[in-house]
Amino acid sequence: MSELCKVIDSLLISNARAACKKELLITEGVTCCINISKRQPFPDHDLHTLRIPVFDHPLQNLSKHFDHCTDLIDSTIRSGGKCLVYCKHGRSRSATICIAYLMRCKNMTLMEAFQMVKRVRPSIEPNAGFWSQLESYEKSLQRNQ
């Protein structure tokens, strides 16, 4: 499995170790990193960065950050950049944000978005709390259409 997994051309997902490899980010053309953790480091590279300080725990409220993160991913892509979303292992928190982006900005269902991310990064597994938040997000997106 590649260290930086390409969800779509300009949206990537990885773990923290890969996200801190400067040469990998430069090669891939990453211009923005969203770090979904309280403790993982930021890359030592001149990038636009955002930290969403949550633990990978079912009771953490990640959904309150969905719109902010998806807006940042969307604006990065629209301006010609590439966005990397990562957390410690690249399995739950970062996957949840990538799925939320696909649902909101690419009009995918939760299952379509999950399967798309799972195809490129088979190890993803949003925790039960995040999955429930994604289900609620899907319903709110459908109501707002």
PDB file of N, CA and C in Angstrom, residues 6 25 56 74 85 89 103 118 132 137 139:
ATOM      1  N   LYS A   6      -4.337   7.985  -2.598  1.00  0.00           N
ATOM      2  CA  LYS A   6      -5.065   8.993  -3.362  1.00  0.00           C
ATOM      3  C   LYS A   6      -6.547   8.651  -3.415  1.00  0.00           C
ATOM      4  N   LEU A  25       5.783  14.493   0.507  1.00  0.00           N
ATOM      5  CA  LEU A  25       4.799  15.559   0.311  1.00  0.00           C
ATOM      6  C   LEU A  25       5.160  16.431  -0.887  1.00  0.00           C
ATOM      7  N   ASP A  56      -9.211   9.352  18.831  1.00  0.00           N
ATOM      8  CA  ASP A  56      -9.973   8.314  18.130  1.00  0.00           C
ATOM      9  C   ASP A  56     -10.795   7.561  19.167  1.00  0.00           C
ATOM     10  N   ASP A  74     -12.056  21.519  -0.105  1.00  0.00           N
ATOM     11  CA  ASP A  74     -12.635  22.015  -1.347  1.00  0.00           C
ATOM     12  C   ASP A  74     -11.911  23.261  -1.854  1.00  0.00           C
ATOM     13  N   VAL A  85      -5.089  14.463   4.360  1.00  0.00           N
ATOM     14  CA  VAL A  85      -5.765  14.323   5.652  1.00  0.00           C
ATOM     15  C   VAL A  85      -5.131  13.133   6.356  1.00  0.00           C
ATOM     16  N   HIS A  89      -2.883   6.589  12.674  1.00  0.00           N
ATOM     17  CA  HIS A  89      -2.761   5.381  11.861  1.00  0.00           C
ATOM     18  C   HIS A  89      -3.398   5.509  10.484  1.00  0.00           C
ATOM     19  N   MET A 103     -19.067  12.962   0.638  1.00  0.00           N
ATOM     20  CA  MET A 103     -20.516  13.074   0.774  1.00  0.00           C
ATOM     21  C   MET A 103     -20.976  14.506   0.468  1.00  0.00           C
ATOM     22  N   LYS A 118     -12.140   3.119   1.128  1.00  0.00           N
ATOM     23  CA  LYS A 118     -11.700   1.757   1.475  1.00  0.00           C
ATOM     24  C   LYS A 118     -10.924   1.106   0.326  1.00  0.00           C
ATOM     25  N   SER A 132     -21.607   6.758  13.279  1.00  0.00           N
ATOM     26  CA  SER A 132     -22.919   7.296  13.633  1.00  0.00           C
ATOM     27  C   SER A 132     -23.012   8.786  13.263  1.00  0.00           C
ATOM     28  N   TYR A 137     -24.780  13.049   9.451  1.00  0.00           N
ATOM     29  CA  TYR A 137     -24.344  14.043   8.470  1.00  0.00           C
ATOM     30  C   TYR A 137     -25.003  13.767   7.115  1.00  0.00           C
ATOM     31  N   LYS A 139     -27.857  12.365   6.571  1.00  0.00           N
ATOM     32  CA  LYS A 139     -29.260  12.785   6.674  1.00  0.00           C
ATOM     33  C   LYS A 139     -29.393  14.306   6.573  1.00  0.00           C
TER      34      LYS A 139
END
